[in-house]
Short mmCIF file of C-alpha atoms in Angstrom, two decimals:
data_model
loop_
_atom_site.label_atom_id
_atom_site.label_comp_id
_atom_site.label_asym_id
_atom_site.label_seq_id
_atom_site.Cartn_x
_atom_site.Cartn_y
_atom_site.Cartn_z
CA UNK U 1 27.75 -18.06 19.20
CA UNK U 2 26.16 -14.73 18.90
CA UNK U 3 25.97 -12.14 21.32
CA UNK U 4 21.97 -12.84 22.44
CA UNK U 5 23.02 -16.67 23.29
CA UNK U 6 26.70 -15.56 24.21
CA UNK U 7 25.61 -14.48 27.26
CA UNK U 8 22.04 -16.24 27.58
CA UNK U 9 24.40 -19.36 28.31
CA UNK U 10 26.94 -16.55 31.08
CA UNK U 11 22.92 -16.14 33.29
CA UNK U 12 21.59 -19.95 32.20
CA UNK U 13 25.03 -21.62 33.88
CA UNK U 14 25.33 -18.52 36.43
CA UNK U 15 26.27 -20.06 39.91
CA UNK U 16 23.92 -18.33 42.85
CA UNK U 17 25.24 -18.36 45.94
CA UNK U 18 22.26 -19.44 48.77
CA UNK U 19 22.82 -19.49 52.98
CA UNK U 20 21.93 -21.68 55.05
CA UNK U 21 21.42 -21.32 58.85
CA UNK U 22 23.10 -24.40 61.01
CA UNK U 23 21.25 -23.16 64.81
CA UNK U 24 19.14 -25.50 65.58
CA UNK U 25 19.64 -28.07 62.72
CA UNK U 26 20.90 -31.62 62.22
CA UNK U 27 23.70 -31.24 60.56
CA UNK U 28 23.43 -35.57 59.02
CA UNK U 29 19.82 -34.26 57.98
CA UNK U 30 20.61 -31.16 56.89
CA UNK U 31 23.59 -33.03 53.95
CA UNK U 32 20.60 -33.98 51.36
CA UNK U 33 19.29 -30.83 51.30
CA UNK U 34 22.71 -28.73 51.15
CA UNK U 35 23.99 -31.59 48.56
CA UNK U 36 21.02 -30.59 46.09
CA UNK U 37 22.50 -26.90 46.12
CA UNK U 38 25.23 -27.87 45.92
CA UNK U 39 25.26 -29.84 42.47
CA UNK U 40 22.42 -28.74 41.06
CA UNK U 41 20.06 -30.99 41.44
CA UNK U 42 17.62 -28.13 41.90
CA UNK U 43 18.24 -26.48 37.77
CA UNK U 44 16.79 -27.49 35.16
CA UNK U 45 20.03 -27.75 33.30
CA UNK U 46 21.13 -30.40 35.95
CA UNK U 47 23.44 -33.74 33.40
CA UNK U 48 25.57 -35.81 36.31
CA UNK U 49 29.01 -34.18 33.94
CA UNK U 50 27.26 -30.59 33.70
CA UNK U 51 29.42 -28.20 36.99
CA UNK U 52 26.48 -26.04 36.80
CA UNK U 53 26.06 -26.36 41.43
CA UNK U 54 25.57 -23.46 43.91
CA UNK U 55 27.95 -22.27 46.67
CA UNK U 56 26.14 -22.61 49.59
CA UNK U 57 27.22 -20.23 53.03
CA UNK U 58 26.40 -22.20 56.84
CA UNK U 59 26.26 -20.54 59.00
CA UNK U 60 27.08 -21.03 63.13
CA UNK U 61 27.35 -24.47 62.42
CA UNK U 62 28.47 -23.69 66.02
CA UNK U 63 25.09 -24.28 67.34
CA UNK U 64 24.27 -27.45 65.15
CA UNK U 65 21.82 -29.86 67.18
CA UNK U 66 22.34 -33.74 67.86
CA UNK U 67 19.00 -35.96 68.20
CA UNK U 68 19.91 -38.27 71.61
CA UNK U 69 22.95 -39.44 72.61
CA UNK U 70 23.96 -38.78 69.30
CA UNK U 71 26.97 -36.37 70.79
CA UNK U 72 28.49 -39.21 73.36
CA UNK U 73 28.20 -41.81 70.48
CA UNK U 74 29.11 -40.50 67.90
CA UNK U 75 32.55 -41.65 67.18
CA UNK U 76 34.60 -39.93 64.70
CA UNK U 77 37.86 -42.24 63.20
CA UNK U 78 40.98 -40.77 62.07
CA UNK U 79 43.97 -43.44 60.83
CA UNK U 80 47.57 -41.82 60.75
CA UNK U 81 48.23 -44.16 58.79
CA UNK U 82 51.44 -44.94 60.68
CA UNK U 83 51.66 -48.36 63.11
CA UNK U 84 48.31 -47.73 65.93
CA UNK U 85 47.72 -44.59 63.93
CA UNK U 86 44.30 -45.11 64.51
CA UNK U 87 41.64 -42.80 66.85
CA UNK U 88 38.76 -42.11 67.88
CA UNK U 89 37.01 -39.85 68.50
CA UNK U 90 33.59 -38.64 69.94
CA UNK U 91 31.13 -36.17 68.47
CA UNK U 92 31.58 -34.23 71.14
CA UNK U 93 34.69 -33.78 71.51
CA UNK U 94 35.58 -33.14 67.75
CA UNK U 95 33.65 -30.14 67.99
CA UNK U 96 34.52 -28.13 70.62
CA UNK U 97 38.06 -28.39 68.54
CA UNK U 98 36.80 -27.71 64.72
CA UNK U 99 33.44 -26.02 64.98
CA UNK U 100 32.59 -26.44 61.43
CA UNK U 101 33.44 -29.93 61.33
CA UNK U 102 30.75 -32.07 61.98
CA UNK U 103 28.36 -29.83 59.07
CA UNK U 104 31.67 -30.38 56.79
CA UNK U 105 31.92 -34.00 57.64
CA UNK U 106 28.18 -34.70 57.67
CA UNK U 107 27.62 -33.45 53.62
CA UNK U 108 31.18 -34.32 52.41
CA UNK U 109 30.42 -38.07 54.00
CA UNK U 110 26.59 -37.90 52.48
CA UNK U 111 27.98 -37.20 49.23
CA UNK U 112 28.38 -40.49 46.41
CA UNK U 113 32.21 -40.64 46.24
CA UNK U 114 33.79 -40.05 42.45
CA UNK U 115 36.10 -37.27 41.67
CA UNK U 116 34.31 -34.76 41.41
CA UNK U 117 33.18 -35.03 45.16
CA UNK U 118 35.92 -32.56 46.42
CA UNK U 119 35.24 -30.18 43.54
CA UNK U 120 31.79 -30.27 45.03
CA UNK U 121 33.45 -28.85 48.24
CA UNK U 122 34.97 -25.95 47.60
CA UNK U 123 31.89 -24.30 46.96
CA UNK U 124 30.24 -25.60 50.90
CA UNK U 125 31.14 -22.33 52.97
CA UNK U 126 30.45 -23.11 57.15
CA UNK U 127 31.48 -20.21 59.09
CA UNK U 128 30.45 -21.58 63.34
CA UNK U 129 29.57 -18.74 64.41
CA UNK U 130 27.06 -15.43 61.95
CA UNK U 131 29.63 -13.80 61.25
CA UNK U 132 30.16 -14.30 58.11
CA UNK U 133 32.72 -11.78 55.62
CA UNK U 134 31.10 -9.13 54.05
CA UNK U 135 32.48 -10.02 50.47
CA UNK U 136 30.62 -13.96 50.90
CA UNK U 137 27.43 -12.31 52.45
CA UNK U 138 27.69 -8.90 48.88
CA UNK U 139 27.63 -12.70 46.62
CA UNK U 140 24.82 -14.68 48.33
CA UNK U 141 20.96 -13.89 46.65
CA UNK U 142 19.15 -16.69 48.45
CA UNK U 143 18.57 -18.12 52.22
CA UNK U 144 18.10 -22.42 52.55
CA UNK U 145 15.03 -22.62 54.36
CA UNK U 146 15.55 -24.20 57.84
CA UNK U 147 14.38 -28.04 58.40
CA UNK U 148 13.65 -27.87 61.71
CA UNK U 149 11.62 -24.65 63.32
CA UNK U 150 13.89 -22.87 66.05
CA UNK U 151 12.86 -23.66 69.48
CA UNK U 152 12.60 -20.49 71.85
CA UNK U 153 14.47 -21.14 74.27
CA UNK U 154 12.67 -19.38 78.07
CA UNK U 155 15.99 -16.89 78.24
CA UNK U 156 14.64 -15.01 75.47
CA UNK U 157 11.19 -14.52 77.10
CA UNK U 158 11.44 -11.05 78.88
CA UNK U 159 10.50 -10.37 82.66
CA UNK U 160 6.69 -9.40 81.76
CA UNK U 161 5.93 -11.84 79.32
CA UNK U 162 6.86 -14.96 81.39
CA UNK U 163 4.27 -13.39 84.10
CA UNK U 164 1.64 -12.50 81.12
CA UNK U 165 1.04 -17.15 80.07
CA UNK U 166 -1.75 -18.23 80.73
CA UNK U 167 -1.51 -20.28 84.22
CA UNK U 168 -2.94 -23.93 85.10
CA UNK U 169 -2.37 -24.04 88.05
CA UNK U 170 -0.78 -20.85 91.36
CA UNK U 171 2.38 -23.24 92.58
CA UNK U 172 3.22 -23.24 95.82
CA UNK U 173 4.94 -19.75 97.84
CA UNK U 174 8.39 -21.67 97.92
CA UNK U 175 8.64 -23.85 94.50
CA UNK U 176 11.88 -23.71 92.78
CA UNK U 177 10.73 -23.04 89.02
CA UNK U 178 14.13 -21.90 88.01
CA UNK U 179 17.61 -20.72 89.45
CA UNK U 180 17.97 -17.04 87.63
CA UNK R 1 51.25 -105.23 20.73
CA UNK R 2 50.64 -101.14 20.07
CA UNK R 3 46.59 -100.44 21.83
CA UNK R 4 43.73 -98.76 18.75
CA UNK R 5 44.65 -95.62 20.24
CA UNK R 6 48.73 -95.49 20.19
CA UNK R 7 48.67 -96.34 16.66
CA UNK R 8 46.07 -93.41 15.70
CA UNK R 9 48.60 -91.37 17.67
CA UNK R 10 51.25 -92.27 16.08
CA UNK R 11 49.96 -91.44 12.40
CA UNK R 12 48.61 -88.00 13.93
CA UNK R 13 51.89 -87.01 15.38
CA UNK R 14 53.07 -88.80 11.24
CA UNK R 15 51.33 -87.10 8.99
CA UNK R 16 51.95 -83.38 10.59
CA UNK R 17 55.38 -83.60 10.32
CA UNK R 18 54.91 -84.10 6.99
CA UNK R 19 52.34 -82.00 6.17
CA UNK R 20 53.73 -78.55 8.72
CA UNK R 21 49.90 -77.46 8.01
CA UNK R 22 49.53 -73.79 10.12
CA UNK R 23 46.26 -72.32 11.07
CA UNK R 24 46.68 -68.82 8.53
CA UNK R 25 48.55 -68.02 6.16
CA UNK R 26 52.61 -66.44 6.76
CA UNK R 27 52.38 -64.53 2.92
CA UNK R 28 49.76 -62.97 4.26
CA UNK R 29 50.25 -59.63 6.33
CA UNK R 30 53.96 -59.55 4.73
CA UNK R 31 51.64 -59.19 1.58
CA UNK R 32 49.11 -56.22 2.21
CA UNK R 33 51.35 -54.55 4.31
CA UNK R 34 53.63 -54.34 1.14
CA UNK R 35 50.35 -53.50 -0.63
CA UNK R 36 49.43 -50.81 1.83
CA UNK R 37 52.88 -48.97 1.89
CA UNK R 38 52.97 -48.74 -2.39
CA UNK R 39 49.35 -46.97 -2.23
CA UNK R 40 50.25 -44.40 0.69
CA UNK R 41 53.62 -43.44 -0.99
CA UNK R 42 51.54 -42.66 -4.77
CA UNK R 43 49.58 -40.53 -2.39
CA UNK R 44 46.19 -39.69 -1.83
CA UNK R 45 43.42 -40.82 -4.57
CA UNK R 46 42.56 -37.46 -6.20
CA UNK R 47 38.10 -37.22 -6.68
CA UNK R 48 36.56 -38.90 -10.12
CA UNK R 49 33.83 -37.35 -11.50
CA UNK R 50 30.80 -40.10 -11.22
CA UNK R 51 30.30 -40.21 -14.98
CA UNK R 52 33.42 -42.15 -15.12
CA UNK R 53 32.39 -45.43 -14.46
CA UNK R 54 30.75 -47.50 -16.71
CA UNK R 55 27.09 -47.15 -15.73
CA UNK R 56 26.96 -43.57 -15.68
CA UNK R 57 23.49 -42.36 -17.59
CA UNK R 58 23.53 -39.02 -17.89
CA UNK R 59 19.78 -38.40 -19.00
CA UNK R 60 18.33 -41.59 -16.26
CA UNK R 61 20.37 -38.99 -14.30
CA UNK R 62 18.26 -35.93 -15.07
CA UNK R 63 15.50 -37.36 -15.58
CA UNK R 64 15.87 -38.87 -11.85
CA UNK R 65 16.41 -35.11 -10.59
CA UNK R 66 13.30 -33.85 -11.44
CA UNK R 67 11.63 -36.33 -9.84
CA UNK R 68 13.49 -36.33 -7.10
CA UNK R 69 12.71 -32.32 -6.36
CA UNK R 70 9.34 -33.41 -7.09
CA UNK R 71 9.09 -31.22 -10.66
CA UNK R 72 7.78 -31.14 -13.71
CA UNK R 73 11.52 -29.48 -15.60
CA UNK R 74 11.30 -29.25 -19.77
CA UNK R 75 14.38 -30.97 -20.14
CA UNK R 76 16.00 -29.19 -23.07
CA UNK R 77 15.06 -26.37 -20.87
CA UNK R 78 17.70 -28.37 -17.68
CA UNK R 79 20.23 -30.03 -19.27
CA UNK R 80 20.44 -26.54 -20.20
CA UNK R 81 20.26 -24.90 -16.22
CA UNK R 82 23.16 -27.52 -15.74
CA UNK R 83 26.17 -26.60 -18.32
CA UNK R 84 27.82 -24.15 -18.21
CA UNK R 85 30.05 -22.08 -20.26
CA UNK R 86 33.42 -23.44 -19.85
CA UNK R 87 31.92 -26.86 -20.43
CA UNK R 88 31.48 -26.03 -24.37
CA UNK R 89 34.78 -23.45 -24.48
CA UNK R 90 36.80 -26.71 -22.78
CA UNK R 91 34.36 -29.77 -25.81
CA UNK R 92 35.24 -27.51 -28.03
CA UNK R 93 38.98 -27.79 -27.47
CA UNK R 94 39.04 -30.77 -26.87
CA UNK R 95 37.22 -31.75 -31.17
CA UNK R 96 40.33 -28.97 -32.67
CA UNK R 97 43.00 -30.81 -30.81
CA UNK R 98 41.14 -33.84 -32.35
CA UNK R 99 40.88 -32.11 -35.91
CA UNK R 100 37.94 -31.11 -36.50
CA UNK R 101 37.71 -27.05 -37.86
CA UNK R 102 33.91 -26.35 -37.35
CA UNK R 103 32.86 -27.56 -33.83
CA UNK R 104 29.38 -29.09 -33.82
CA UNK R 105 28.12 -28.46 -30.06
CA UNK R 106 24.45 -28.53 -29.99
CA UNK R 107 24.56 -27.05 -26.26
CA UNK R 108 23.66 -23.68 -24.35
CA UNK R 109 25.24 -22.56 -21.43
CA UNK R 110 23.36 -21.45 -18.75
CA UNK R 111 24.36 -17.70 -18.31
CA UNK R 112 20.62 -16.15 -19.55
CA UNK R 113 19.45 -18.83 -17.40
CA UNK R 114 21.79 -17.49 -14.15
CA UNK R 115 20.86 -13.88 -14.89
CA UNK R 116 17.31 -14.57 -14.36
CA UNK R 117 16.86 -16.60 -12.23
CA UNK R 118 19.40 -14.57 -9.77
CA UNK R 119 16.31 -11.57 -10.72
CA UNK R 120 13.82 -14.50 -9.43
CA UNK R 121 15.35 -15.11 -6.02
CA UNK R 122 16.34 -11.79 -5.66
CA UNK R 123 12.28 -10.89 -6.13
CA UNK R 124 10.65 -13.97 -3.62
CA UNK R 125 12.92 -13.07 -1.17
CA UNK R 126 12.98 -9.71 -0.86
CA UNK R 127 8.62 -10.43 -0.84
CA UNK R 128 8.92 -12.43 1.49
CA UNK R 129 10.74 -10.94 4.28
CA UNK R 130 8.61 -7.64 4.27
CA UNK R 131 5.63 -9.80 4.36
CA UNK R 132 6.69 -12.04 7.20
CA UNK R 133 9.10 -8.82 9.13
CA UNK R 134 7.34 -5.74 8.64
CA UNK R 135 8.46 -3.86 12.04
CA UNK R 136 11.79 -4.63 11.06
CA UNK R 137 13.58 -1.59 9.23
CA UNK R 138 15.27 -2.18 6.20
CA UNK R 139 18.76 -2.10 6.78
CA UNK R 140 18.02 -5.66 9.07
CA UNK R 141 15.70 -6.91 5.62
CA UNK R 142 18.97 -6.68 3.61
CA UNK R 143 21.37 -8.38 5.67
CA UNK R 144 18.77 -11.61 5.89
CA UNK R 145 18.56 -11.02 2.30
CA UNK R 146 22.39 -10.99 1.61
CA UNK R 147 23.02 -13.49 3.95
CA UNK R 148 19.95 -15.68 1.95
CA UNK R 149 21.23 -14.58 -1.58
CA UNK R 150 25.20 -15.15 -0.62
CA UNK R 151 27.06 -17.30 -2.44
CA UNK R 152 27.65 -19.49 0.22
CA UNK R 153 23.62 -20.22 1.24
CA UNK R 154 22.89 -21.09 -2.22
CA UNK R 155 25.64 -23.08 -3.16
CA UNK R 156 25.12 -25.28 0.37
CA UNK R 157 21.50 -25.50 -1.04
CA UNK R 158 22.42 -26.65 -4.94
CA UNK R 159 24.62 -28.62 -3.98
CA UNK R 160 22.68 -31.53 -0.97
CA UNK R 161 19.91 -31.30 -3.71
CA UNK R 162 22.84 -33.22 -6.04
CA UNK R 163 23.43 -30.68 -8.31
CA UNK R 164 27.16 -31.24 -8.32
CA UNK R 165 27.78 -34.61 -10.25
CA UNK R 166 24.93 -33.17 -13.21
CA UNK R 167 26.66 -29.99 -13.73
CA UNK R 168 29.11 -29.80 -17.19
CA UNK R 169 31.88 -28.12 -15.97
CA UNK R 170 35.54 -27.48 -16.43
CA UNK R 171 36.67 -27.84 -13.04
CA UNK R 172 36.21 -30.52 -11.03
CA UNK R 173 35.67 -30.68 -7.96
CA UNK R 174 32.88 -28.33 -9.31
CA UNK R 175 33.77 -25.09 -7.18
CA UNK R 176 31.01 -22.97 -4.63
CA UNK R 177 30.58 -19.70 -6.96
CA UNK R 178 29.03 -22.62 -10.08
CA UNK R 179 26.80 -24.32 -8.00
CA UNK R 180 24.70 -21.66 -6.85
CA UNK R 181 24.71 -20.44 -9.49
CA UNK R 182 23.00 -23.59 -11.60
CA UNK R 183 20.85 -23.02 -8.83
CA UNK R 184 20.08 -20.03 -9.69
CA UNK R 185 19.53 -21.13 -13.45
CA UNK R 186 17.39 -24.37 -11.83
CA UNK R 187 14.98 -22.00 -10.73
CA UNK R 188 14.66 -19.80 -13.96
CA UNK R 189 14.38 -22.53 -15.75
CA UNK R 190 11.34 -23.62 -13.74
CA UNK R 191 9.58 -20.63 -14.34
CA UNK R 192 9.59 -21.38 -17.77
CA UNK R 193 8.91 -25.16 -17.34
CA UNK R 194 6.17 -25.21 -14.33
CA UNK R 195 5.29 -21.34 -14.58
CA UNK R 196 5.84 -18.51 -11.28
CA UNK R 197 3.92 -20.38 -8.81
CA UNK R 198 5.79 -23.77 -8.50
CA UNK R 199 9.55 -21.99 -8.73
CA UNK R 200 7.93 -19.25 -6.04
CA UNK R 201 6.90 -22.57 -4.34
CA UNK R 202 10.37 -24.21 -4.72
CA UNK R 203 12.50 -20.92 -3.55
CA UNK R 204 10.90 -21.20 -1.01
CA UNK R 205 11.79 -24.70 0.55
CA UNK R 206 14.74 -24.88 -0.22
CA UNK R 207 16.29 -21.12 0.45
CA UNK R 208 13.96 -18.99 2.41
CA UNK R 209 13.78 -22.06 4.80
CA UNK R 210 16.86 -21.51 5.55
CA UNK R 211 17.16 -19.12 7.93
CA UNK R 212 14.68 -21.47 9.89
CA UNK R 213 17.32 -22.70 12.73
CA UNK R 214 19.37 -19.36 11.90
CA UNK R 215 19.16 -16.79 14.72
CA UNK R 216 17.82 -13.65 13.19
CA UNK R 217 19.70 -11.15 15.27
CA UNK R 218 23.22 -12.35 13.96
CA UNK R 219 22.61 -10.75 10.52
CA UNK R 220 21.99 -7.23 11.41
CA UNK R 221 23.41 -5.63 15.13
CA UNK R 222 22.47 -1.92 15.14
CA UNK R 223 25.51 0.10 17.39
CA UNK R 224 25.03 1.99 19.82
CA UNK R 225 21.59 0.31 20.58
CA UNK R 226 21.21 2.42 23.85
CA UNK R 227 20.57 5.65 21.89
CA UNK R 228 18.87 3.59 18.88
CA UNK R 229 16.15 2.66 21.58
CA UNK R 230 16.55 5.72 23.32
CA UNK R 231 16.04 7.87 20.13
CA UNK R 232 13.20 5.49 18.28
CA UNK R 233 11.53 5.98 21.34
CA UNK R 234 11.65 10.12 21.47
CA UNK R 235 10.19 9.90 18.73
CA UNK R 236 7.18 7.78 19.67
CA UNK R 237 7.06 11.23 22.09
CA UNK R 238 9.00 8.42 24.68
CA UNK R 239 11.21 9.55 27.34
CA UNK R 240 14.07 8.01 27.45
CA UNK R 241 14.47 4.12 29.11
CA UNK R 242 15.38 4.10 32.85
CA UNK R 243 17.59 0.69 33.58
CA UNK R 244 17.03 -0.29 36.10
CA UNK R 245 19.65 -3.55 37.94
CA UNK R 246 16.14 -6.51 38.87
CA UNK R 247 19.05 -8.76 40.30
CA UNK R 248 22.73 -9.89 40.93
CA UNK R 249 24.32 -13.10 41.62
CA UNK R 250 28.11 -13.84 42.72
CA UNK R 251 28.23 -9.78 42.24
CA UNK R 252 32.36 -10.65 44.06
CA UNK R 253 32.55 -13.61 41.98
CA UNK R 254 34.71 -13.97 38.20
CA UNK R 255 31.32 -15.91 37.35
CA UNK R 256 29.14 -12.53 37.48
CA UNK R 257 26.14 -12.49 35.98
CA UNK R 258 23.53 -9.72 36.33
CA UNK R 259 20.34 -8.61 35.08
CA UNK R 260 18.98 -5.26 34.07
CA UNK R 261 16.45 -4.38 32.87
CA UNK R 262 14.70 -1.22 30.74
CA UNK R 263 11.60 0.50 32.52
CA UNK R 264 9.30 3.38 31.04
CA UNK R 265 9.81 6.65 33.59
CA UNK R 266 5.84 7.37 32.36
CA UNK R 267 3.80 4.07 33.28
CA UNK R 268 6.83 2.53 34.90
CA UNK R 269 6.74 -0.20 31.98
CA UNK R 270 9.53 -2.87 30.93
CA UNK R 271 9.84 -2.73 27.65
CA UNK R 272 13.42 -5.00 27.41
CA UNK R 273 15.48 -7.38 29.92
CA UNK R 274 19.75 -7.88 29.38
CA UNK R 275 21.66 -9.98 31.09
CA UNK R 276 25.69 -9.92 30.92
CA UNK R 277 28.89 -10.33 32.71
CA UNK R 278 29.39 -6.37 33.70
CA UNK R 279 25.52 -4.49 34.13
CA UNK R 280 27.13 -2.26 31.42
CA UNK R 281 26.93 -5.72 28.99
CA UNK R 282 23.59 -6.34 30.89
CA UNK R 283 22.09 -1.98 30.68
CA UNK R 284 23.08 -3.38 26.28
CA UNK R 285 21.67 -6.36 26.22
CA UNK R 286 18.65 -4.96 27.84
CA UNK R 287 19.25 -2.10 24.82
CA UNK R 288 19.21 -4.76 21.99
CA UNK R 289 15.94 -6.62 23.57
CA UNK R 290 14.10 -3.82 23.68
CA UNK R 291 14.60 -3.14 20.11
CA UNK R 292 13.77 -6.85 19.14
CA UNK R 293 10.41 -6.82 20.29
CA UNK R 294 9.68 -3.26 18.46
CA UNK R 295 10.74 -4.92 15.68
CA UNK R 296 9.12 -7.73 16.00
CA UNK R 297 11.62 -10.10 15.50
CA UNK R 298 12.15 -11.13 19.91
CA UNK R 299 13.91 -14.67 21.00
CA UNK R 300 11.02 -17.20 19.89
CA UNK R 301 9.43 -15.89 16.79
CA UNK R 302 8.45 -18.30 14.65
CA UNK R 303 8.36 -17.57 10.94
CA UNK R 304 4.87 -18.57 8.77
CA UNK R 305 7.48 -20.52 5.78
CA UNK R 306 3.94 -21.60 4.73
CA UNK R 307 2.27 -18.95 4.05
CA UNK R 308 0.20 -18.06 1.67
CA UNK R 309 2.47 -17.05 -1.51
CA UNK R 310 -0.01 -15.57 -2.91
CA UNK R 311 0.04 -13.29 -0.28
CA UNK R 312 3.50 -12.10 -0.42
CA UNK R 313 3.43 -8.30 -0.10
CA UNK R 314 4.34 -6.42 -3.32
CA UNK R 315 7.50 -5.68 -4.94
CA UNK R 316 8.59 -1.62 -3.91
CA UNK R 317 7.48 -2.33 -1.38
CA UNK R 318 10.12 -0.04 1.28
CA UNK R 319 10.36 -0.64 5.78
CA UNK R 320 10.64 2.39 7.61
CA UNK R 321 14.58 3.00 8.27
CA UNK R 322 16.18 2.44 11.21
CA UNK R 323 16.82 6.52 10.41
CA UNK R 324 12.34 7.19 10.73
CA UNK R 325 10.99 4.31 12.68
CA UNK R 326 8.53 4.97 15.09
CA UNK R 327 5.47 3.52 15.88
CA UNK R 328 3.59 6.06 14.24
CA UNK R 329 4.99 5.69 11.41
CA UNK R 330 3.97 2.47 10.31
CA UNK R 331 1.92 0.92 8.09
CA UNK R 332 -1.58 -0.09 8.87
CA UNK R 333 -1.92 -3.03 6.33
CA UNK R 334 2.33 -3.60 8.48
CA UNK R 335 0.18 -4.22 11.87
CA UNK R 336 -2.62 -6.50 9.54
CA UNK R 337 0.38 -8.66 7.96
CA UNK R 338 1.18 -9.24 11.87
CA UNK R 339 -2.69 -10.54 12.81
CA UNK R 340 -2.38 -12.37 9.94
CA UNK R 341 0.75 -14.40 10.42
CA UNK R 342 -0.24 -14.99 14.43
CA UNK R 343 -3.61 -16.75 13.27
CA UNK R 344 -1.45 -18.07 11.10
CA UNK R 345 1.16 -19.54 13.89
CA UNK R 346 -1.15 -20.92 15.59
CA UNK R 347 -3.78 -22.42 13.27
CA UNK R 348 -0.93 -24.71 13.06
#
């Protein structure tokens, strides 16, 4: 192979690093998107036998959102292998123990089970907050667009902005709007 | 009283007992095994020339050979082109060993045709390369020509048009040098039989097309491309290009990839793009890319193999050497030819 051919191939198969902010995102919805980048479905050179997937760094996995009663109803099963070793953990307890686990399991269970699955999972880096190590941040070249808009909580508005917001009615003086 | 069915059964048993019939021959496998063992003990078979077969007809094969190529050959010339000196010598020795003191062989060898054909091929290849690559420095042209006229390439072509069994020579299997020589002599025979035009088309179709699927950059690699590029630009009164890192991925990993662009300082135009595993390699590749753009040897080049053969330039045409190459010194004729090339490519 000529020198040009070598660097061309190097450039074609270079692994990119993508950043994904999981704040207010449903991990079950995110899994297909994350899988696309992890396996390289978005590349024209994609083929099941070609190892062309990218790295994905997920941050703020503590801030994920589940719809409805999902935190209480969703239960994660584990079996130790011994008799009476089965355990069922509700999502909210699991999230308390390890804030990265629910996101990881969502992506893992979404992918088809084969010998490549654990290799692909090695390229997924999940961080519970926004403190991503500098060494990893330097690799990142792309940000994956969040799937849902991030709602702005009332606390983030300043007092002036709240006062200036157009009012439809005037509340009575003794009406309690919020405890704060 | 026995029923009919019982009688039949008894008869069947009696019959099989008598004949001991089996569904396969017990002698077959051991025999085959023994034959295989003996064959293996003899070692691999030596390749045999086709002429040792009983229905070999050399004249017919010669006729079919010229028809396969689609050319009109003078039969005597073609026969001469395919006859090596070594064959005549060995035949004479054979006759002497039989007892003939003055062997008479009505055969001429191809040594004259080889020289003539070699010169002809060199000339056409040289003219073609100068015509279609007018911007490439002379050093590059020489390297590509060396590749095209090497024994390796010519013997490959010669073997695949089927000369290896038609050649009359002492050695078998035929050596590469012999194969290459025969291709040269066939070209010379064609020049004498059908004229220059047909022979030129023959060289174009069989020899020049060998570079069609090759990476042209592998033949000639200028050393120190960064320095060379800035030298060339300096001759055109352009300051030396400024390298910029225009992209990198996975910077802290083993699979890091960097892209470097070279920009001219005065009008901020990108003149070369390179990539590689380190910034230095990417910079060097960018300089090589810049040189390729200047020399008209870009990665997606389509050589016009269907160029009309009257339009080939003269034999004494020389491209600029690397040490004096500059955009301003390029002859206007080469630019005209370049336009001609693009016209031909776009019209196809």
